[in-house]
Amino acid sequence: MRAAERAGAPGRIRFTRRQLYYELCRGLRPVQRLPRRLRVTPRPAVGYERFLAALDAHGPVPGLLTGDRPAPVAALHDDVPDLYDYGLPRLLVCQDPEIAGMLLANELHMESACPVFALRDLPLDPRLTAALQRTPDAVVHVLHDASTAGYAAVADVVRWAGDVRVHPLGLRPVHATALHLCTTAAARSAVFAGGGLPALAGGLEPWELRWLGAGRAVEVAAVGPARLLRTVHRLVRGVTRNRRRPALRRQIRAAGFMTWPAA
Amino acid sequence: MSQYREIPYTDELLSDRSVHRRFADGREEWRRRAGDRHVEWRDNFGRAGVDEVLGQRVIKRTYATGQVVYGRDQGYGRTAWNDGQMTINRSSFRGRTGAIIAAVGAGALLGAVIAPPLMMSGMEEEQLRQQAVQQPTSGGDGGGDDAGTWTNDTNDDTDDDFG
């Protein structure tokens, strides 16, 4: 199973069964090499059940997360009385509990100082909510699938977050098509809940809305584990790599007598 | 360009968000924002006044005595004033000390200085202000949630995060 090696590269990333499954599909049909302009999202090459059966036959795979998710870390720290007295600048809510577990297993919460929760963990400890509200620019990031269910999840988080800003990280259909991710195996049979998209799907291009409206769905798990980690690290910290340098040059050109130093 | 006397300066942001500006000719200014388009200042010669962005990169400096000087930003931190000065911002820029200095060098090659207005009537000033209100200079960053946020982190095939 070379897919397992690729999923863990570089450097022993822990991944979920579904991520391994999509990695296998990528190996069988390397459409990700197509140019990004083509809006291609392939169907999976093999069924998920067949994959699970093969996985059982194969035996243990290094790096594969089998359990649901590690025990909540917060419980360990409850002996620190002033833990919740601090502000909390950001928080990540994942639609898929397995992805939340995967991000935790890869210690995203430690590296990016961003607690990770699954959608089903909501509502969170009120002390956490208070910590968020204490920070002026706090953001709740949402990592959701590119599907109507994904945008419904965003709407749920917005309802919970109240006046805290919510930032949907994606996947948007534009991400899914640019990366040529596999559509979800079950998506075709998923019932499209005819009530139209949640209001939050505003900001999407018309073709993206049509794409969602056709009942297509791409899971976050379909993103390569390494790319997922890298992107989430970058997005929750608000680092925009592609825009940084031109912005600096533009700012230098625009600098003048009334320019205020940044720091 | 030679008709302007060049005076470089550097800015230092103080902890109360005001700015200490040091000019190469020994003048020092303490500047404090007063609204979006105005900056109040005092200097080490006991003078004080208000700078205002009028629009079209024109800056109006009003001294407490009532005297008015106009300047025009030339880009790359250079500002030409109608009293014959060319002030040059040499502050480190987002932690890159050399960046703006190098850019100023490039800017000097760009050539012609657009002269600042010598005099302006109240109506002309108002016109510039109106124009500036109608066309905001920066459009904000708009979130940047395009495909690039997910795809731009690697080249197609290499899984190298340090590229």
Tab-separated table of N, CA, C and O in Angstrom, chain A residues 123-177:
chain	number	residue	atom	x	y	z
A	123	PRO	N	-22.718	22.936	21.875
A	123	PRO	CA	-22.042	24.153	22.332
A	123	PRO	C	-20.875	23.829	23.256
A	123	PRO	O	-20.936	22.860	24.011
A	124	LEU	N	-19.871	24.659	23.209
A	124	LEU	CA	-18.667	24.421	23.999
A	124	LEU	C	-18.856	24.929	25.423
A	124	LEU	O	-19.842	25.584	25.737
A	125	ASP	N	-17.867	24.595	26.224
A	125	ASP	CA	-17.795	25.084	27.595
A	125	ASP	C	-18.006	26.605	27.610
A	125	ASP	O	-17.318	27.327	26.897
A	126	PRO	N	-18.964	27.092	28.406
A	126	PRO	CA	-19.215	28.545	28.403
A	126	PRO	C	-17.982	29.363	28.773
A	126	PRO	O	-17.853	30.513	28.355
A	127	ARG	N	-17.064	28.732	29.521
A	127	ARG	CA	-15.857	29.484	29.876
A	127	ARG	C	-15.018	29.766	28.634
A	127	ARG	O	-14.385	30.797	28.510
A	128	LEU	N	-15.025	28.804	27.692
A	128	LEU	CA	-14.301	29.006	26.444
A	128	LEU	C	-14.932	30.132	25.632
A	128	LEU	O	-14.241	30.981	25.071
A	129	THR	N	-16.244	30.117	25.586
A	129	THR	CA	-16.943	31.172	24.856
A	129	THR	C	-16.614	32.525	25.458
A	129	THR	O	-16.372	33.498	24.740
A	130	ALA	N	-16.575	32.581	26.787
A	130	ALA	CA	-16.255	33.843	27.445
A	130	ALA	C	-14.842	34.286	27.082
A	130	ALA	O	-14.589	35.464	26.838
A	131	ALA	N	-13.917	33.312	27.018
A	131	ALA	CA	-12.536	33.645	26.667
A	131	ALA	C	-12.460	34.216	25.257
A	131	ALA	O	-11.682	35.121	24.983
A	132	LEU	N	-13.290	33.678	24.373
A	132	LEU	CA	-13.317	34.199	23.002
A	132	LEU	C	-13.816	35.638	22.991
A	132	LEU	O	-13.271	36.502	22.326
A	133	GLN	N	-14.890	35.858	23.773
A	133	GLN	CA	-15.488	37.187	23.750
A	133	GLN	C	-14.577	38.224	24.382
A	133	GLN	O	-14.699	39.407	24.118
A	134	ARG	N	-13.631	37.752	25.215
A	134	ARG	CA	-12.720	38.677	25.874
A	134	ARG	C	-11.690	39.226	24.885
A	134	ARG	O	-11.081	40.248	25.140
A	135	THR	N	-11.450	38.509	23.810
A	135	THR	CA	-10.451	38.949	22.840
A	135	THR	C	-11.138	39.777	21.759
A	135	THR	O	-12.120	39.331	21.182
A	136	PRO	N	-10.627	40.975	21.503
A	136	PRO	CA	-11.338	41.872	20.588
A	136	PRO	C	-11.524	41.301	19.173
A	136	PRO	O	-12.595	41.418	18.600
A	137	ASP	N	-10.486	40.691	18.596
A	137	ASP	CA	-10.585	40.249	17.207
A	137	ASP	C	-10.724	38.744	17.095
A	137	ASP	O	-10.242	38.140	16.142
A	138	ALA	N	-11.368	38.115	18.072
A	138	ALA	CA	-11.451	36.660	18.065
A	138	ALA	C	-12.189	36.167	16.823
A	138	ALA	O	-13.114	36.806	16.334
A	139	VAL	N	-11.742	35.029	16.324
A	139	VAL	CA	-12.349	34.453	15.127
A	139	VAL	C	-12.628	32.977	15.392
A	139	VAL	O	-11.809	32.279	15.981
A	140	VAL	N	-13.788	32.527	14.962
A	140	VAL	CA	-14.070	31.102	14.952
A	140	VAL	C	-13.920	30.637	13.505
A	140	VAL	O	-14.667	31.066	12.629
A	141	HIS	N	-12.919	29.811	13.236
A	141	HIS	CA	-12.734	29.279	11.896
A	141	HIS	C	-13.573	28.015	11.750
A	141	HIS	O	-13.702	27.248	12.703
A	142	VAL	N	-14.108	27.809	10.569
A	142	VAL	CA	-14.897	26.607	10.320
A	142	VAL	C	-14.303	25.874	9.132
A	142	VAL	O	-14.091	26.460	8.065
A	143	LEU	N	-14.001	24.617	9.334
A	143	LEU	CA	-13.499	23.779	8.249
A	143	LEU	C	-14.631	22.854	7.858
A	143	LEU	O	-15.058	22.012	8.640
A	144	HIS	N	-15.146	23.051	6.641
A	144	HIS	CA	-16.357	22.328	6.270
A	144	HIS	C	-16.172	21.698	4.900
A	144	HIS	O	-15.293	22.083	4.131
A	145	ASP	N	-17.023	20.736	4.587
A	145	ASP	CA	-17.003	20.105	3.278
A	145	ASP	C	-17.589	21.060	2.241
A	145	ASP	O	-18.344	21.955	2.563
A	146	ALA	N	-17.231	20.815	0.998
A	146	ALA	CA	-17.852	21.579	-0.084
A	146	ALA	C	-19.140	20.866	-0.455
A	146	ALA	O	-19.186	20.039	-1.349
A	147	SER	N	-20.183	21.163	0.297
A	147	SER	CA	-21.478	20.528	0.052
A	147	SER	C	-22.540	21.369	0.740
A	147	SER	O	-22.220	22.267	1.510
A	148	THR	N	-23.784	21.070	0.458
A	148	THR	CA	-24.841	21.827	1.134
A	148	THR	C	-24.788	21.568	2.633
A	148	THR	O	-24.997	22.465	3.430
A	149	ALA	N	-24.461	20.326	2.998
A	149	ALA	CA	-24.341	20.023	4.426
A	149	ALA	C	-23.229	20.852	5.053
A	149	ALA	O	-23.336	21.305	6.192
A	150	GLY	N	-22.149	21.056	4.290
A	150	GLY	CA	-21.031	21.855	4.790
A	150	GLY	C	-21.470	23.272	5.109
A	150	GLY	O	-21.122	23.828	6.148
A	151	TYR	N	-22.269	23.854	4.198
A	151	TYR	CA	-22.701	25.227	4.451
A	151	TYR	C	-23.754	25.280	5.537
A	151	TYR	O	-23.852	26.285	6.260
A	152	ALA	N	-24.511	24.205	5.698
A	152	ALA	CA	-25.437	24.144	6.825
A	152	ALA	C	-24.638	24.132	8.129
A	152	ALA	O	-25.034	24.752	9.125
A	153	ALA	N	-23.486	23.430	8.113
A	153	ALA	CA	-22.631	23.396	9.303
A	153	ALA	C	-22.138	24.791	9.638
A	153	ALA	O	-22.106	25.192	10.805
A	154	VAL	N	-21.746	25.544	8.608
A	154	VAL	CA	-21.293	26.915	8.850
A	154	VAL	C	-22.412	27.719	9.498
A	154	VAL	O	-22.187	28.461	10.457
A	155	ALA	N	-23.622	27.532	8.978
A	155	ALA	CA	-24.756	28.266	9.538
A	155	ALA	C	-24.959	27.914	11.009
A	155	ALA	O	-25.228	28.787	11.835
A	156	ASP	N	-24.769	26.622	11.335
A	156	ASP	CA	-24.881	26.194	12.737
A	156	ASP	C	-23.881	26.923	13.614
A	156	ASP	O	-24.203	27.388	14.708
A	157	VAL	N	-22.638	26.978	13.117
A	157	VAL	CA	-21.592	27.616	13.914
A	157	VAL	C	-21.896	29.095	14.093
A	157	VAL	O	-21.721	29.646	15.176
A	158	VAL	N	-22.372	29.740	13.029
A	158	VAL	CA	-22.699	31.164	13.133
A	158	VAL	C	-23.767	31.370	14.202
A	158	VAL	O	-23.685	32.288	15.022
A	159	ARG	N	-24.751	30.490	14.227
A	159	ARG	CA	-25.820	30.605	15.209
A	159	ARG	C	-25.250	30.488	16.618
A	159	ARG	O	-25.620	31.217	17.520
A	160	TRP	N	-24.297	29.552	16.779
A	160	TRP	CA	-23.723	29.352	18.104
A	160	TRP	C	-22.820	30.507	18.507
A	160	TRP	O	-22.815	30.942	19.646
A	161	ALA	N	-22.036	31.005	17.547
A	161	ALA	CA	-20.973	31.954	17.886
A	161	ALA	C	-21.521	33.309	18.306
A	161	ALA	O	-20.836	34.068	18.982
A	162	GLY	N	-22.728	33.638	17.930
A	162	GLY	CA	-23.284	34.924	18.328
A	162	GLY	C	-22.522	36.062	17.692
A	162	GLY	O	-22.381	36.108	16.470
A	163	ASP	N	-21.938	36.939	18.526
A	163	ASP	CA	-21.298	38.122	17.956
A	163	ASP	C	-19.824	37.899	17.641
A	163	ASP	O	-19.145	38.821	17.196
A	164	VAL	N	-19.318	36.690	17.881
A	164	VAL	CA	-17.924	36.424	17.504
A	164	VAL	C	-17.876	36.187	15.995
A	164	VAL	O	-18.763	35.561	15.430
A	165	ARG	N	-16.824	36.706	15.367
A	165	ARG	CA	-16.717	36.594	13.911
A	165	ARG	C	-16.467	35.138	13.513
A	165	ARG	O	-15.673	34.443	14.140
A	166	VAL	N	-17.156	34.681	12.488
A	166	VAL	CA	-16.975	33.321	11.985
A	166	VAL	C	-16.339	33.397	10.608
A	166	VAL	O	-16.759	34.178	9.760
A	167	HIS	N	-15.310	32.619	10.414
A	167	HIS	CA	-14.596	32.642	9.137
A	167	HIS	C	-14.593	31.244	8.537
A	167	HIS	O	-13.884	30.364	9.027
A	168	PRO	N	-15.403	30.998	7.492
A	168	PRO	CA	-15.367	29.689	6.842
A	168	PRO	C	-14.079	29.553	6.034
A	168	PRO	O	-13.800	30.374	5.163
A	169	LEU	N	-13.287	28.534	6.342
A	169	LEU	CA	-12.004	28.366	5.642
A	169	LEU	C	-12.205	27.695	4.289
A	169	LEU	O	-11.414	27.836	3.390
A	170	GLY	N	-13.218	26.940	4.125
A	170	GLY	CA	-13.434	26.107	2.956
A	170	GLY	C	-13.677	24.705	3.451
A	170	GLY	O	-13.788	24.510	4.657
A	171	LEU	N	-13.848	23.777	2.627
A	171	LEU	CA	-13.688	23.850	1.193
A	171	LEU	C	-14.846	24.538	0.499
A	171	LEU	O	-15.989	24.232	0.774
A	172	ARG	N	-14.524	25.415	-0.406
A	172	ARG	CA	-15.508	25.913	-1.336
A	172	ARG	C	-15.401	25.077	-2.597
A	172	ARG	O	-14.369	24.475	-2.860
A	173	PRO	N	-16.461	25.078	-3.408
A	173	PRO	CA	-16.355	24.335	-4.674
A	173	PRO	C	-15.152	24.763	-5.505
A	173	PRO	O	-14.535	23.930	-6.172
A	174	VAL	N	-14.795	26.037	-5.425
A	174	VAL	CA	-13.661	26.496	-6.232
A	174	VAL	C	-12.368	25.819	-5.776
A	174	VAL	O	-11.517	25.470	-6.584
A	175	HIS	N	-12.249	25.576	-4.459
A	175	HIS	CA	-11.070	24.846	-3.974
A	175	HIS	C	-11.099	23.410	-4.478
A	175	HIS	O	-10.099	22.880	-4.948
A	176	ALA	N	-12.268	22.795	-4.338
A	176	ALA	CA	-12.393	21.381	-4.685
A	176	ALA	C	-12.083	21.148	-6.160
A	176	ALA	O	-11.391	20.204	-6.525
A	177	THR	N	-12.568	22.053	-7.005
A	177	THR	CA	-12.332	21.839	-8.428
A	177	THR	C	-10.902	22.173	-8.814
A	177	THR	O	-10.322	21.522	-9.679
